PDB file of C-alpha atoms in Angstrom:
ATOM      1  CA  UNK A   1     -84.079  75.401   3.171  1.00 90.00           C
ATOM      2  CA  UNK A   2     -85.588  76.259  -0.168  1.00 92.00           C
ATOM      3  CA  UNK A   3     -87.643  78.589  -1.828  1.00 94.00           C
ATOM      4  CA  UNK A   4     -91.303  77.269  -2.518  1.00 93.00           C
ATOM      5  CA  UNK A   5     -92.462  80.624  -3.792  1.00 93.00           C
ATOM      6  CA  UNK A   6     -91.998  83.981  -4.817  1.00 94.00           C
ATOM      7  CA  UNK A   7     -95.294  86.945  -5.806  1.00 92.00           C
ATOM      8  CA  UNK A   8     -94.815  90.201  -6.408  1.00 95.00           C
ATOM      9  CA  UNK A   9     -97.797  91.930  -5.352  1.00 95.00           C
ATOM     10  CA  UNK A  10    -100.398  95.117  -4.836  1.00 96.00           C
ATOM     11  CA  UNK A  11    -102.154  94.940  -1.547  1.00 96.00           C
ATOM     12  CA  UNK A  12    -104.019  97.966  -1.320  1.00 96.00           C
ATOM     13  CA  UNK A  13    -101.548 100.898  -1.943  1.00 96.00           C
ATOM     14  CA  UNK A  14     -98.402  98.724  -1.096  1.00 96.00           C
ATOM     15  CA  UNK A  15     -96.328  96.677  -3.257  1.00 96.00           C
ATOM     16  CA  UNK A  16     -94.827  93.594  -1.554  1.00 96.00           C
ATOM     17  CA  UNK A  17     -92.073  91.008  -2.465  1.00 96.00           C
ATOM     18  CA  UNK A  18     -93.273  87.961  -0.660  1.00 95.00           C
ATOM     19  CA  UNK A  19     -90.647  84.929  -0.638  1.00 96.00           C
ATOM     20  CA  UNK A  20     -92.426  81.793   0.828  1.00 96.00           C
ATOM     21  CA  UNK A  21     -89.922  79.103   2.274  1.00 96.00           C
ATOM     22  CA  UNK A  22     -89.917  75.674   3.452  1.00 94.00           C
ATOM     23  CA  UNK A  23     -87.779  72.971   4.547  1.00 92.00           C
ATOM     24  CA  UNK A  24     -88.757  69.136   5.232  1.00 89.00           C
ATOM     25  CA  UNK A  25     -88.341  70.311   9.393  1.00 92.00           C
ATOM     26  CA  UNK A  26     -90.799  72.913   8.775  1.00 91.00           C
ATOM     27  CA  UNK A  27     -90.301  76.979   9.030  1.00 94.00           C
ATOM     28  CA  UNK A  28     -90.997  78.720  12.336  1.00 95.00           C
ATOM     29  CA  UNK A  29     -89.791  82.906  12.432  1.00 95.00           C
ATOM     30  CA  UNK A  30     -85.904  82.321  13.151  1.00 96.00           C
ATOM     31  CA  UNK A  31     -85.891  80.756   9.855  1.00 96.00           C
ATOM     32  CA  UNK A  32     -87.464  83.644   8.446  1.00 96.00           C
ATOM     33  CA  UNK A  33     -85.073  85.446   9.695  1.00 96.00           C
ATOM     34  CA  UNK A  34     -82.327  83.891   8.783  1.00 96.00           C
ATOM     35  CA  UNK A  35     -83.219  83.870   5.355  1.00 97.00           C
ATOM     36  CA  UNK A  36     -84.021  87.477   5.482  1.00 96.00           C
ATOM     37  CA  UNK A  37     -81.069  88.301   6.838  1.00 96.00           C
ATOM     38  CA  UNK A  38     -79.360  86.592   4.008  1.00 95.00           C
ATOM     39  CA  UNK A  39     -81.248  88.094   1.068  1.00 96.00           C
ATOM     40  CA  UNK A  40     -81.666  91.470   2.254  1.00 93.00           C
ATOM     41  CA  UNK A  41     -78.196  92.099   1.148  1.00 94.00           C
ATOM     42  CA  UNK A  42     -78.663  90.579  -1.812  1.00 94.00           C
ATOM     43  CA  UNK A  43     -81.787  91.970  -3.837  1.00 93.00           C
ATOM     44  CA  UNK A  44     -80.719  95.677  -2.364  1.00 91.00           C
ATOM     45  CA  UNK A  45     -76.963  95.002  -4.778  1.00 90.00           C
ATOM     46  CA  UNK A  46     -79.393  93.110  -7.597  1.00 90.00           C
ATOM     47  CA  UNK A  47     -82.237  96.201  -7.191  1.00 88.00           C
ATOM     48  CA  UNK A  48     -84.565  94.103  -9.363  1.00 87.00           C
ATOM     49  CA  UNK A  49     -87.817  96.363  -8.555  1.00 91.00           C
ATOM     50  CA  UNK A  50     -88.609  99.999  -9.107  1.00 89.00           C
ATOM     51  CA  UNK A  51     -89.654 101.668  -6.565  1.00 90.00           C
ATOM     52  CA  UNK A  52     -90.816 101.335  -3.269  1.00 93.00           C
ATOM     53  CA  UNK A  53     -92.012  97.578  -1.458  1.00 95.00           C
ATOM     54  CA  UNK A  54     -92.024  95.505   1.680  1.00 95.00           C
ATOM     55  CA  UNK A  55     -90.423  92.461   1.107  1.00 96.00           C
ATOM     56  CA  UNK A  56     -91.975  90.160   3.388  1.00 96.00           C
ATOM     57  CA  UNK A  57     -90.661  86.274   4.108  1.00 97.00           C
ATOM     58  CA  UNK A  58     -93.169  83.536   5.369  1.00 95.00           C
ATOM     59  CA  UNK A  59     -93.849  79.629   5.685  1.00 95.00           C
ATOM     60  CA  UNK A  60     -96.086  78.247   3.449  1.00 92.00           C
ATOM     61  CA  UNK A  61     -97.942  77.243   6.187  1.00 89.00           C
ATOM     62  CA  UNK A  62    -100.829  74.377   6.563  1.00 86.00           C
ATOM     63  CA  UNK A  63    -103.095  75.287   3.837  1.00 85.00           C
ATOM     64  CA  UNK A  64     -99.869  76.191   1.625  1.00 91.00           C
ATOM     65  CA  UNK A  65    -101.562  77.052  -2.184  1.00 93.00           C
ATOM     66  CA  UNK A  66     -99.841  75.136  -5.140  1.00 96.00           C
ATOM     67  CA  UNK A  67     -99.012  77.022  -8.030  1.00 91.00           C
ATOM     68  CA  UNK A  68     -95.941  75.412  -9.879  1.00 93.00           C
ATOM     69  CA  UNK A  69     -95.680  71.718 -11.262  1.00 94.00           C
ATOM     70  CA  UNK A  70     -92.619  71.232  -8.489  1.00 93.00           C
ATOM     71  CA  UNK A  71     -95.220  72.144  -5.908  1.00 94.00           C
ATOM     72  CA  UNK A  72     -97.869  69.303  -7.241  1.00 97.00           C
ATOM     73  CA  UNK A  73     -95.334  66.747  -7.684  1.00 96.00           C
ATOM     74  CA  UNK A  74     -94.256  67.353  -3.804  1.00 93.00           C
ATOM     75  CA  UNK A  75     -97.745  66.942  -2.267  1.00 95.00           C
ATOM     76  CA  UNK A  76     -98.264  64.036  -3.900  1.00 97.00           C
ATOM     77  CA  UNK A  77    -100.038  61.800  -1.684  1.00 97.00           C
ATOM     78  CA  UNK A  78    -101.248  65.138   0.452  1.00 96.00           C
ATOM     79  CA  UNK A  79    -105.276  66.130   1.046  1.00 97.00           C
ATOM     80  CA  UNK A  80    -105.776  69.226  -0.764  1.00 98.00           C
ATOM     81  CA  UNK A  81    -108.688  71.559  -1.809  1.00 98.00           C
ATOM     82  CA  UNK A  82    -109.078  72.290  -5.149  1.00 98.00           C
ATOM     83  CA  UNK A  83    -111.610  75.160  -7.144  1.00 98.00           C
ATOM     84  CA  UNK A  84    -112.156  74.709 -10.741  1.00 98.00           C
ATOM     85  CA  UNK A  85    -112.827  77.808 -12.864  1.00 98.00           C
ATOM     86  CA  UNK A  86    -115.872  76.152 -14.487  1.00 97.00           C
ATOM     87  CA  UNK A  87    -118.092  73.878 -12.912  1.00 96.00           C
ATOM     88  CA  UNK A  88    -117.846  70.258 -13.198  1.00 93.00           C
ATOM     89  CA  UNK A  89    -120.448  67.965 -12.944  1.00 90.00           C
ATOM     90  CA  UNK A  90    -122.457  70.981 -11.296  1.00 94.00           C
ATOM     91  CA  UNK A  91    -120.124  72.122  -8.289  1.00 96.00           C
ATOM     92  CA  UNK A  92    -116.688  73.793  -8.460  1.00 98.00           C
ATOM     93  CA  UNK A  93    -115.041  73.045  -4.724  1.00 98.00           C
ATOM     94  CA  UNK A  94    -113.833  69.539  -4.599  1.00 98.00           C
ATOM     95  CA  UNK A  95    -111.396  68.216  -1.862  1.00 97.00           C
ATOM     96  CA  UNK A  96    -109.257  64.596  -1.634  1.00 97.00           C
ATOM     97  CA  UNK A  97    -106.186  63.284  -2.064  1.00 98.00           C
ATOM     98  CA  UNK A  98    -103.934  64.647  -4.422  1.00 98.00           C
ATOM     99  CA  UNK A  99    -102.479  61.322  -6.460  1.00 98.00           C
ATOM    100  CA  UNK A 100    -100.610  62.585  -9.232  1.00 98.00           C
ATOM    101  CA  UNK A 101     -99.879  65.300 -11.927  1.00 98.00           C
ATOM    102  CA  UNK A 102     -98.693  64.756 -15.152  1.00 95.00           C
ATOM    103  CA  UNK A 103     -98.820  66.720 -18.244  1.00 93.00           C
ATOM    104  CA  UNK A 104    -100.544  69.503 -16.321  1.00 95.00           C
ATOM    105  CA  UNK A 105    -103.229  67.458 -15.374  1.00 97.00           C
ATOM    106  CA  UNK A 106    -104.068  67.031 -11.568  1.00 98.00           C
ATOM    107  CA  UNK A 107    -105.272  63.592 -10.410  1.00 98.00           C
ATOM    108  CA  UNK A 108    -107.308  63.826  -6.802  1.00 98.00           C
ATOM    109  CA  UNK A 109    -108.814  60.638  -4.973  1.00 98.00           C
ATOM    110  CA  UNK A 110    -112.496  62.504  -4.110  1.00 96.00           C
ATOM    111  CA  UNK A 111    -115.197  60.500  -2.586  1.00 95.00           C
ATOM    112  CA  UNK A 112    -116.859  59.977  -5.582  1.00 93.00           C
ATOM    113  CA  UNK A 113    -113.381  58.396  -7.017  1.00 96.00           C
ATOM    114  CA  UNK A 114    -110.603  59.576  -9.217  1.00 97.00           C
ATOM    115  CA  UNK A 115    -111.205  63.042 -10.686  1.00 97.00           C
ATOM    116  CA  UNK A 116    -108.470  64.242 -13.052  1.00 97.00           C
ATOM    117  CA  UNK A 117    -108.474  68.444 -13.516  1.00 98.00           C
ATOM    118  CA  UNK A 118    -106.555  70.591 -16.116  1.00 97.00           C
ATOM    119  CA  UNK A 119    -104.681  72.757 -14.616  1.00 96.00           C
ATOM    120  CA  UNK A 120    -105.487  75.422 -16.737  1.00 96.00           C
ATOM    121  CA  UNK A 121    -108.728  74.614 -15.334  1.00 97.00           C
ATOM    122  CA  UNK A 122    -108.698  75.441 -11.469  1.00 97.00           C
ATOM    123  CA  UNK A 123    -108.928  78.372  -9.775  1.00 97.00           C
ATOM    124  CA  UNK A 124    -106.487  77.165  -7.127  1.00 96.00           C
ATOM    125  CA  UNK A 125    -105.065  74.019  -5.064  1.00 98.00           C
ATOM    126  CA  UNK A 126    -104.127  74.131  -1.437  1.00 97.00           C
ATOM    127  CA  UNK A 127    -103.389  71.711   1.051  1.00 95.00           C
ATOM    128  CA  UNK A 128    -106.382  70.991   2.846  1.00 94.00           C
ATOM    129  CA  UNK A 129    -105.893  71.016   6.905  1.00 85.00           C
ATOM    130  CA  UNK A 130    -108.239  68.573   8.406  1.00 73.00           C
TER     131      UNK A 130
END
């Protein structure tokens, strides 16, 4: 088991810790609470947030969003969904197969061919669930 991400966020009035796992198996909600179970113990000693939160564990699940390098390099070969911030060549949604990333630069196999997208450039990337 491993972590694939970790937000700290405002939803509404509530803060939440969200921890996102995953394992090559999959995640299903003993995991979850297994893991919670395990780090409960261990942020309440550490105490790393002021304040109030939920701290809330999950899968990534199917549509799982990439946000770190690690998380490009491991979907490699994956159909994914990807916004740009900007358009490019007049649309901003584009979806294929993710084929590499390299020097911040995602490569996707679209219908129209290879596209290659700074990442500094996209709104977000998620697995696409077909």
């Amino acid at each position: 088991m491993s972590i694939w991400d970790v937000e700290y966020v405002k939803e509404g009035t509530n803060f939440i810790l969200r921890v996102t796992i995953d394992r090559p198996e999959g995640i299903d909600s003993d995991k979850c609470y297994e893991f919670t179970e395990l780090a409960n113990p261990v942020i309440d000693e550490a105490d790393p947030i002021d304040g109030n939160y939920f701290f809330e564990v999950s899968s990534p699940g199917l549509d799982r969003k990439l946000r770190l390098s690690e998380h490009y390099i491991a979907s490699i070969g994956h159909e994914v969904e990807l916004r740009t911030i900007r358009p490019v060549d007049g649309k901003r949604d584009f979806a294929g197969v993710l084929t590499g990333f390299s020097d911040d630069v995602i490569t996707l196999e679209t219908k129209e061919g290879q596209k290659l997208f700074p990442l500094k450039e996209t709104a977000y990337t998620k697995w696409r669930f077909t």
